[in-house]
PDB file of C-alpha atoms in Angstrom:
ATOM      1  CA  LEU G   1      46.421 -45.361 -36.070  1.00  0.00           C
ATOM      2  CA  ALA G   2      42.649 -43.982 -36.819  1.00  0.00           C
ATOM      3  CA  GLU G   3      42.762 -46.549 -39.491  1.00  0.00           C
ATOM      4  CA  LEU G   4      43.993 -49.584 -37.591  1.00  0.00           C
ATOM      5  CA  GLU G   5      41.301 -48.130 -35.014  1.00  0.00           C
ATOM      6  CA  LYS G   6      38.274 -48.356 -37.978  1.00  0.00           C
ATOM      7  CA  LEU G   7      39.729 -51.839 -38.672  1.00  0.00           C
ATOM      8  CA  GLU G   8      39.475 -53.348 -35.206  1.00  0.00           C
ATOM      9  CA  SER G   9      36.269 -51.580 -34.892  1.00  0.00           C
ATOM     10  CA  PHE G  10      34.973 -53.611 -38.481  1.00  0.00           C
ATOM     11  CA  ILE G  11      36.617 -56.934 -37.227  1.00  0.00           C
ATOM     12  CA  ASN G  12      34.678 -56.701 -33.536  1.00  0.00           C
ATOM     13  CA  ARG G  13      31.450 -56.424 -35.604  1.00  0.00           C
ATOM     14  CA  SER G  14      31.426 -58.921 -37.879  1.00  0.00           C
ATOM     15  CA  PRO G  15      31.201 -62.474 -36.780  1.00  0.00           C
ATOM     16  CA  ALA G  16      34.408 -63.650 -37.503  1.00  0.00           C
ATOM     17  CA  VAL G  17      37.084 -64.260 -34.982  1.00  0.00           C
ATOM     18  CA  VAL G  18      40.620 -63.164 -36.051  1.00  0.00           C
ATOM     19  CA  PHE G  19      43.418 -65.039 -34.217  1.00  0.00           C
ATOM     20  CA  LEU G  20      46.993 -64.853 -34.210  1.00  0.00           C
ATOM     21  CA  TRP G  21      48.802 -68.632 -32.430  1.00  0.00           C
ATOM     22  CA  ARG G  22      52.389 -69.203 -32.064  1.00  0.00           C
ATOM     23  CA  ALA G  23      52.982 -72.033 -33.706  1.00  0.00           C
ATOM     24  CA  GLU G  24      54.373 -74.250 -30.258  1.00  0.00           C
ATOM     25  CA  PRO G  25      52.784 -76.967 -28.411  1.00  0.00           C
ATOM     26  CA  GLY G  26      49.148 -75.440 -26.914  1.00  0.00           C
ATOM     27  CA  TRP G  27      48.943 -73.124 -29.339  1.00  0.00           C
ATOM     28  CA  PRO G  28      49.529 -69.878 -27.596  1.00  0.00           C
ATOM     29  CA  VAL G  29      47.479 -67.087 -28.813  1.00  0.00           C
ATOM     30  CA  GLU G  30      49.339 -63.811 -29.669  1.00  0.00           C
ATOM     31  CA  PHE G  31      46.005 -61.939 -30.581  1.00  0.00           C
ATOM     32  CA  VAL G  32      42.556 -62.470 -30.603  1.00  0.00           C
ATOM     33  CA  SER G  33      39.722 -60.376 -31.680  1.00  0.00           C
ATOM     34  CA  ASP G  34      37.446 -59.058 -28.845  1.00  0.00           C
ATOM     35  CA  ASN G  35      34.597 -60.557 -30.672  1.00  0.00           C
ATOM     36  CA  ILE G  36      35.592 -63.938 -29.799  1.00  0.00           C
ATOM     37  CA  ASN G  37      33.117 -62.751 -26.529  1.00  0.00           C
ATOM     38  CA  GLN G  38      30.315 -64.419 -28.659  1.00  0.00           C
ATOM     39  CA  PHE G  39      31.485 -67.711 -27.489  1.00  0.00           C
ATOM     40  CA  GLY G  40      31.552 -66.408 -23.911  1.00  0.00           C
ATOM     41  CA  TYR G  41      35.439 -65.827 -23.460  1.00  0.00           C
ATOM     42  CA  GLU G  42      37.227 -62.669 -23.237  1.00  0.00           C
ATOM     43  CA  ALA G  43      40.250 -61.857 -25.382  1.00  0.00           C
ATOM     44  CA  ALA G  44      42.745 -60.670 -22.421  1.00  0.00           C
ATOM     45  CA  ASP G  45      42.455 -64.069 -21.016  1.00  0.00           C
ATOM     46  CA  LEU G  46      43.328 -66.049 -24.017  1.00  0.00           C
ATOM     47  CA  MET G  47      46.399 -63.893 -24.769  1.00  0.00           C
ATOM     48  CA  SER G  48      47.039 -63.851 -21.340  1.00  0.00           C
ATOM     49  CA  GLY G  49      47.261 -67.408 -20.895  1.00  0.00           C
ATOM     50  CA  ARG G  50      44.434 -67.562 -18.380  1.00  0.00           C
ATOM     51  CA  VAL G  51      42.400 -69.378 -20.596  1.00  0.00           C
ATOM     52  CA  ILE G  52      44.523 -72.124 -22.530  1.00  0.00           C
ATOM     53  CA  TRP G  53      43.296 -72.270 -26.464  1.00  0.00           C
ATOM     54  CA  VAL G  54      43.312 -76.084 -26.879  1.00  0.00           C
ATOM     55  CA  ASN G  55      41.306 -76.424 -23.956  1.00  0.00           C
ATOM     56  CA  THR G  56      38.562 -74.666 -25.339  1.00  0.00           C
ATOM     57  CA  LEU G  57      38.564 -77.461 -28.346  1.00  0.00           C
ATOM     58  CA  HIS G  58      36.457 -80.755 -28.501  1.00  0.00           C
ATOM     59  CA  PRO G  59      39.117 -83.156 -27.078  1.00  0.00           C
ATOM     60  CA  GLU G  60      38.204 -85.686 -30.361  1.00  0.00           C
ATOM     61  CA  ASP G  61      39.138 -83.086 -32.697  1.00  0.00           C
ATOM     62  CA  LEU G  62      42.310 -81.327 -31.354  1.00  0.00           C
ATOM     63  CA  PRO G  63      44.729 -84.383 -32.535  1.00  0.00           C
ATOM     64  CA  GLY G  64      43.300 -84.200 -36.232  1.00  0.00           C
ATOM     65  CA  LEU G  65      43.431 -80.701 -36.448  1.00  0.00           C
ATOM     66  CA  GLU G  66      47.183 -80.518 -35.191  1.00  0.00           C
ATOM     67  CA  ALA G  67      47.816 -83.470 -38.091  1.00  0.00           C
ATOM     68  CA  ALA G  68      45.841 -81.430 -40.735  1.00  0.00           C
ATOM     69  CA  VAL G  69      48.553 -78.657 -40.233  1.00  0.00           C
ATOM     70  CA  GLU G  70      51.286 -80.458 -40.054  1.00  0.00           C
ATOM     71  CA  LYS G  71      50.155 -82.408 -43.216  1.00  0.00           C
ATOM     72  CA  LYS G  72      49.183 -79.201 -44.880  1.00  0.00           C
ATOM     73  CA  ARG G  73      52.412 -77.726 -43.492  1.00  0.00           C
ATOM     74  CA  GLU G  74      54.769 -80.891 -45.123  1.00  0.00           C
ATOM     75  CA  GLU G  75      52.368 -80.514 -48.934  1.00  0.00           C
ATOM     76  CA  GLY G  76      54.182 -76.789 -48.884  1.00  0.00           C
ATOM     77  CA  GLN G  77      49.974 -75.378 -48.648  1.00  0.00           C
ATOM     78  CA  ARG G  78      49.859 -72.128 -46.498  1.00  0.00           C
ATOM     79  CA  GLU G  79      46.242 -71.516 -46.583  1.00  0.00           C
ATOM     80  CA  PHE G  80      43.515 -73.738 -45.759  1.00  0.00           C
ATOM     81  CA  SER G  81      40.431 -74.535 -44.069  1.00  0.00           C
ATOM     82  CA  LEU G  82      39.693 -76.571 -41.329  1.00  0.00           C
ATOM     83  CA  THR G  83      36.133 -77.581 -39.419  1.00  0.00           C
ATOM     84  CA  TYR G  84      35.690 -78.431 -35.721  1.00  0.00           C
ATOM     85  CA  ARG G  85      34.089 -78.361 -32.474  1.00  0.00           C
ATOM     86  CA  LEU G  86      35.033 -75.845 -29.208  1.00  0.00           C
ATOM     87  CA  TYR G  87      33.513 -75.481 -26.410  1.00  0.00           C
ATOM     88  CA  THR G  88      31.802 -71.909 -25.193  1.00  0.00           C
ATOM     89  CA  ALA G  89      32.464 -70.701 -21.391  1.00  0.00           C
ATOM     90  CA  ASP G  90      29.457 -72.433 -21.068  1.00  0.00           C
ATOM     91  CA  GLN G  91      30.359 -75.757 -22.151  1.00  0.00           C
ATOM     92  CA  GLU G  92      27.895 -75.843 -25.211  1.00  0.00           C
ATOM     93  CA  THR G  93      29.391 -77.457 -28.215  1.00  0.00           C
ATOM     94  CA  ARG G  94      29.778 -75.153 -31.395  1.00  0.00           C
ATOM     95  CA  TRP G  95      30.920 -75.658 -35.145  1.00  0.00           C
ATOM     96  CA  VAL G  96      33.545 -73.238 -36.652  1.00  0.00           C
ATOM     97  CA  GLU G  97      35.150 -73.032 -39.847  1.00  0.00           C
ATOM     98  CA  THR G  98      38.386 -71.346 -39.472  1.00  0.00           C
ATOM     99  CA  ARG G  99      41.024 -70.259 -42.518  1.00  0.00           C
ATOM    100  CA  ILE G 100      44.200 -70.830 -41.579  1.00  0.00           C
ATOM    101  CA  LEU G 101      47.447 -69.404 -42.980  1.00  0.00           C
ATOM    102  CA  LEU G 102      51.176 -70.498 -41.878  1.00  0.00           C
ATOM    103  CA  ILE G 103      53.357 -67.872 -41.453  1.00  0.00           C
ATOM    104  CA  ASN G 104      56.819 -68.755 -41.597  1.00  0.00           C
ATOM    105  CA  ASP G 105      60.161 -66.867 -39.966  1.00  0.00           C
ATOM    106  CA  GLY G 106      63.016 -65.590 -41.944  1.00  0.00           C
ATOM    107  CA  ARG G 107      64.646 -69.052 -42.225  1.00  0.00           C
ATOM    108  CA  GLY G 108      61.538 -70.811 -43.323  1.00  0.00           C
ATOM    109  CA  ARG G 109      60.423 -72.379 -40.274  1.00  0.00           C
ATOM    110  CA  LEU G 110      57.132 -72.631 -39.127  1.00  0.00           C
ATOM    111  CA  HIS G 111      56.476 -69.333 -36.801  1.00  0.00           C
ATOM    112  CA  GLN G 112      52.688 -68.406 -35.972  1.00  0.00           C
ATOM    113  CA  VAL G 113      49.370 -69.632 -37.660  1.00  0.00           C
ATOM    114  CA  GLN G 114      46.755 -66.868 -38.592  1.00  0.00           C
ATOM    115  CA  GLY G 115      43.029 -67.839 -38.387  1.00  0.00           C
ATOM    116  CA  ILE G 116      39.717 -66.753 -39.516  1.00  0.00           C
ATOM    117  CA  MET G 117      36.976 -68.310 -37.579  1.00  0.00           C
ATOM    118  CA  LEU G 118      33.332 -68.563 -38.175  1.00  0.00           C
ATOM    119  CA  ASP G 119      30.275 -70.192 -35.883  1.00  0.00           C
ATOM    120  CA  ILE G 120      28.962 -72.511 -38.383  1.00  0.00           C
ATOM    121  CA  THR G 121      26.690 -74.386 -35.868  1.00  0.00           C
ATOM    122  CA  GLU G 122      23.616 -73.654 -37.724  1.00  0.00           C
ATOM    123  CA  ARG G 123      24.715 -74.549 -41.108  1.00  0.00           C
ATOM    124  CA  GLN G 124      25.958 -77.788 -39.550  1.00  0.00           C
ATOM    125  CA  ARG G 125      22.952 -78.587 -38.207  1.00  0.00           C
ATOM    126  CA  ILE G 126      21.033 -77.936 -41.064  1.00  0.00           C
ATOM    127  CA  GLU G 127      23.659 -80.321 -43.132  1.00  0.00           C
ATOM    128  CA  THR G 128      23.446 -83.000 -40.670  1.00  0.00           C
ATOM    129  CA  ALA G 129      19.301 -82.956 -40.722  1.00  0.00           C
ATOM    130  CA  LEU G 130      19.440 -83.203 -44.853  1.00  0.00           C
ATOM    131  CA  GLN G 131      21.912 -85.878 -44.567  1.00  0.00           C
ATOM    132  CA  ALA G 132      19.308 -88.053 -41.698  1.00  0.00           C
ATOM    133  CA  GLU G 133      16.591 -87.148 -44.218  1.00  0.00           C
ATOM    134  CA  GLN G 134      18.234 -88.313 -47.210  1.00  0.00           C
ATOM    135  CA  GLN G 135      19.242 -91.652 -45.849  1.00  0.00           C
ATOM    136  CA  ARG G 136      15.803 -92.254 -44.360  1.00  0.00           C
ATOM    137  CA  TYR G 137      14.293 -91.546 -48.065  1.00  0.00           C
ATOM    138  CA  GLN G 138      16.825 -93.616 -49.207  1.00  0.00           C
ATOM    139  CA  SER G 139      16.324 -96.457 -47.115  1.00  0.00           C
ATOM    140  CA  LEU G 140      12.666 -96.199 -47.416  1.00  0.00           C
ATOM    141  CA  PHE G 141      13.436 -95.809 -51.385  1.00  0.00           C
ATOM    142  CA  THR G 142      15.384 -99.358 -51.144  1.00  0.00           C
ATOM    143  CA  HIS G 143      13.331-101.195 -49.308  1.00  0.00           C
ATOM    144  CA  ALA G 144       9.834 -99.998 -50.546  1.00  0.00           C
ATOM    145  CA  GLY G 145       7.527-103.102 -51.738  1.00  0.00           C
ATOM    146  CA  ALA G 146       6.243-100.883 -54.254  1.00  0.00           C
ATOM    147  CA  SER G 147       7.910 -99.950 -57.487  1.00  0.00           C
ATOM    148  CA  ILE G 148       9.402 -96.605 -57.388  1.00  0.00           C
ATOM    149  CA  THR G 149      11.271 -94.613 -60.601  1.00  0.00           C
ATOM    150  CA  TYR G 150      11.728 -91.175 -61.550  1.00  0.00           C
ATOM    151  CA  TYR G 151      12.417 -89.647 -65.103  1.00  0.00           C
ATOM    152  CA  ASP G 152      13.703 -86.361 -66.114  1.00  0.00           C
ATOM    153  CA  ARG G 153      12.424 -83.973 -68.442  1.00  0.00           C
ATOM    154  CA  GLU G 154      13.570 -85.881 -71.235  1.00  0.00           C
ATOM    155  CA  GLY G 155      11.619 -88.960 -70.393  1.00  0.00           C
ATOM    156  CA  CYS G 156      15.097 -90.864 -69.313  1.00  0.00           C
ATOM    157  CA  LEU G 157      15.165 -92.977 -66.209  1.00  0.00           C
ATOM    158  CA  GLN G 158      17.298 -91.645 -63.718  1.00  0.00           C
ATOM    159  CA  MET G 159      16.284 -93.379 -60.544  1.00  0.00           C
ATOM    160  CA  ILE G 160      14.851 -97.091 -60.215  1.00  0.00           C
ATOM    161  CA  ASN G 161      14.392 -99.112 -56.786  1.00  0.00           C
ATOM    162  CA  PRO G 162      14.962-102.889 -56.515  1.00  0.00           C
ATOM    163  CA  ALA G 163      10.935-103.874 -56.503  1.00  0.00           C
ATOM    164  CA  ALA G 164      11.081-102.236 -59.923  1.00  0.00           C
ATOM    165  CA  CYS G 165      13.768-103.466 -61.189  1.00  0.00           C
ATOM    166  CA  ARG G 166      12.278-107.086 -60.518  1.00  0.00           C
ATOM    167  CA  GLN G 167       9.286-105.896 -62.053  1.00  0.00           C
ATOM    168  CA  LEU G 168      11.414-105.287 -65.411  1.00  0.00           C
ATOM    169  CA  GLN G 169      13.539-108.102 -64.726  1.00  0.00           C
ATOM    170  CA  ARG G 170      16.981-105.666 -65.496  1.00  0.00           C
ATOM    171  CA  ASP G 171      19.329-104.042 -62.788  1.00  0.00           C
ATOM    172  CA  ALA G 172      19.449-100.695 -62.247  1.00  0.00           C
ATOM    173  CA  ALA G 173      22.999-100.512 -64.105  1.00  0.00           C
ATOM    174  CA  TYR G 174      21.269-101.440 -67.162  1.00  0.00           C
ATOM    175  CA  LEU G 175      18.038 -99.143 -66.943  1.00  0.00           C
ATOM    176  CA  THR G 176      19.636 -95.922 -65.703  1.00  0.00           C
ATOM    177  CA  GLY G 177      19.655 -93.704 -67.917  1.00  0.00           C
ATOM    178  CA  ARG G 178      17.912 -94.895 -70.690  1.00  0.00           C
ATOM    179  CA  ARG G 179      14.925 -93.773 -72.793  1.00  0.00           C
ATOM    180  CA  LEU G 180      11.600 -94.940 -72.118  1.00  0.00           C
ATOM    181  CA  GLU G 181      11.478 -96.949 -75.466  1.00  0.00           C
ATOM    182  CA  ASP G 182      14.778 -98.906 -74.417  1.00  0.00           C
ATOM    183  CA  PHE G 183      13.136-101.126 -72.185  1.00  0.00           C
ATOM    184  CA  LEU G 184       9.253-100.966 -72.237  1.00  0.00           C
ATOM    185  CA  PRO G 185       7.153-102.364 -75.325  1.00  0.00           C
ATOM    186  CA  LEU G 186       6.261 -99.299 -77.911  1.00  0.00           C
ATOM    187  CA  ASP G 187       2.942 -98.874 -76.893  1.00  0.00           C
ATOM    188  CA  GLN G 188       3.160 -98.667 -73.058  1.00  0.00           C
ATOM    189  CA  ALA G 189       6.692 -96.235 -73.876  1.00  0.00           C
ATOM    190  CA  ALA G 190       4.152 -94.143 -75.930  1.00  0.00           C
ATOM    191  CA  ALA G 191       1.639 -93.940 -73.031  1.00  0.00           C
ATOM    192  CA  THR G 192       3.979 -93.761 -70.375  1.00  0.00           C
ATOM    193  CA  ARG G 193       5.782 -90.518 -72.146  1.00  0.00           C
ATOM    194  CA  GLN G 194       2.541 -89.116 -72.685  1.00  0.00           C
ATOM    195  CA  ARG G 195       1.862 -89.050 -69.080  1.00  0.00           C
ATOM    196  CA  LEU G 196       5.395 -87.752 -68.382  1.00  0.00           C
ATOM    197  CA  GLU G 197       4.858 -84.731 -70.519  1.00  0.00           C
ATOM    198  CA  GLU G 198       1.478 -83.918 -69.506  1.00  0.00           C
ATOM    199  CA  GLY G 199       3.045 -84.118 -65.667  1.00  0.00           C
ATOM    200  CA  LEU G 200       5.384 -81.662 -66.754  1.00  0.00           C
ATOM    201  CA  ARG G 201       3.027 -79.156 -68.929  1.00  0.00           C
ATOM    202  CA  GLN G 202       0.498 -79.305 -66.302  1.00  0.00           C
ATOM    203  CA  PRO G 203       1.938 -80.295 -62.833  1.00  0.00           C
ATOM    204  CA  ALA G 204      -0.241 -82.789 -60.629  1.00  0.00           C
ATOM    205  CA  THR G 205      -0.274 -86.017 -59.320  1.00  0.00           C
ATOM    206  CA  ARG G 206      -2.350 -88.155 -61.732  1.00  0.00           C
ATOM    207  CA  THR G 207      -3.482 -91.998 -60.957  1.00  0.00           C
ATOM    208  CA  TYR G 208      -4.044 -94.443 -63.970  1.00  0.00           C
ATOM    209  CA  GLU G 209      -4.999 -98.318 -63.998  1.00  0.00           C
ATOM    210  CA  ASP G 210      -3.028-100.159 -66.618  1.00  0.00           C
ATOM    211  CA  GLU G 211      -2.665-104.257 -67.968  1.00  0.00           C
ATOM    212  CA  TRP G 212       1.446-103.725 -69.008  1.00  0.00           C
ATOM    213  CA  ASP G 213       2.941-106.507 -70.785  1.00  0.00           C
ATOM    214  CA  LEU G 214       6.103-106.909 -68.830  1.00  0.00           C
ATOM    215  CA  PRO G 215       8.781-109.807 -69.500  1.00  0.00           C
ATOM    216  CA  GLY G 216       7.119-112.142 -66.550  1.00  0.00           C
ATOM    217  CA  GLY G 217       4.005-111.847 -68.053  1.00  0.00           C
ATOM    218  CA  PRO G 218       0.823-109.225 -68.261  1.00  0.00           C
ATOM    219  CA  CYS G 219       0.066-107.448 -64.883  1.00  0.00           C
ATOM    220  CA  TRP G 220      -2.296-104.992 -63.998  1.00  0.00           C
ATOM    221  CA  PHE G 221      -1.041-101.714 -62.013  1.00  0.00           C
ATOM    222  CA  MET G 222      -2.358 -98.940 -60.445  1.00  0.00           C
ATOM    223  CA  SER G 223       0.528 -95.918 -61.193  1.00  0.00           C
ATOM    224  CA  THR G 224       0.683 -92.705 -59.461  1.00  0.00           C
ATOM    225  CA  PHE G 225       2.375 -89.809 -61.444  1.00  0.00           C
ATOM    226  CA  THR G 226       3.679 -87.042 -59.256  1.00  0.00           C
ATOM    227  CA  THR G 227       5.940 -84.002 -60.877  1.00  0.00           C
ATOM    228  CA  ILE G 228       8.611 -83.182 -58.963  1.00  0.00           C
ATOM    229  CA  HIS G 229       9.734 -79.397 -58.719  1.00  0.00           C
ATOM    230  CA  ASP G 230      12.991 -77.225 -57.465  1.00  0.00           C
ATOM    231  CA  ALA G 231      13.607 -74.765 -55.129  1.00  0.00           C
ATOM    232  CA  GLN G 232      11.942 -72.174 -58.028  1.00  0.00           C
ATOM    233  CA  GLY G 233       8.685 -74.023 -58.362  1.00  0.00           C
ATOM    234  CA  GLN G 234      10.779 -75.871 -61.945  1.00  0.00           C
ATOM    235  CA  ALA G 235       9.137 -79.113 -62.881  1.00  0.00           C
ATOM    236  CA  LEU G 236      12.568 -81.258 -62.902  1.00  0.00           C
ATOM    237  CA  GLY G 237      10.871 -84.764 -63.923  1.00  0.00           C
ATOM    238  CA  VAL G 238       8.706 -87.194 -62.644  1.00  0.00           C
ATOM    239  CA  GLN G 239       8.147 -89.970 -59.866  1.00  0.00           C
ATOM    240  CA  VAL G 240       5.909 -92.904 -60.798  1.00  0.00           C
ATOM    241  CA  VAL G 241       5.264 -95.018 -58.393  1.00  0.00           C
TER     242      VAL G 241
END
């Protein structure tokens, strides 16, 4: 009994909410840990049915949750994770991730569903913001009038926008992954590689003016070489605009 009390105390101090639902319409709650109060609900209200569990779920997510559980059951998967939205008692929307365990009875029929639920609202907000930022960057990269390229530490072209493809008169599928020497005149490739290596040795933003002999004829360019770093400050490659 003392060990069970310790375990219950540990669970209730953690952010993970433990559930046990009956595998019946409406997902009646047989047990929920007291730390469900982080969402404004009392465990006793959910277990007694005064608060109906499915009524706390976002109505757009409920059909998908039920379908996902049924699909996993049919596939014979007993353990899996589900991500969905629920409403707090104050009607605030939260994102949660629940680790599910399907429990069968003695005849192999689904009897109970066990869940360990975590609030991932902040993680979801950050991921959504990052996706939006990536989409904005991709739009700018694609529609920019200036040519933009990105080379890795070995001098291989890893990213190129449509404007740069037009200048080189090659498509991205051909150019991506190739070394400078594969698509630039040797003297131009050597000069560019020297600048890339300099940017990797001494990270900085440098601007150059050159006349390049391109497939469409000689052109003067002003190019800016910017070293790109990872989160630890390690130079990953060089962007050229």
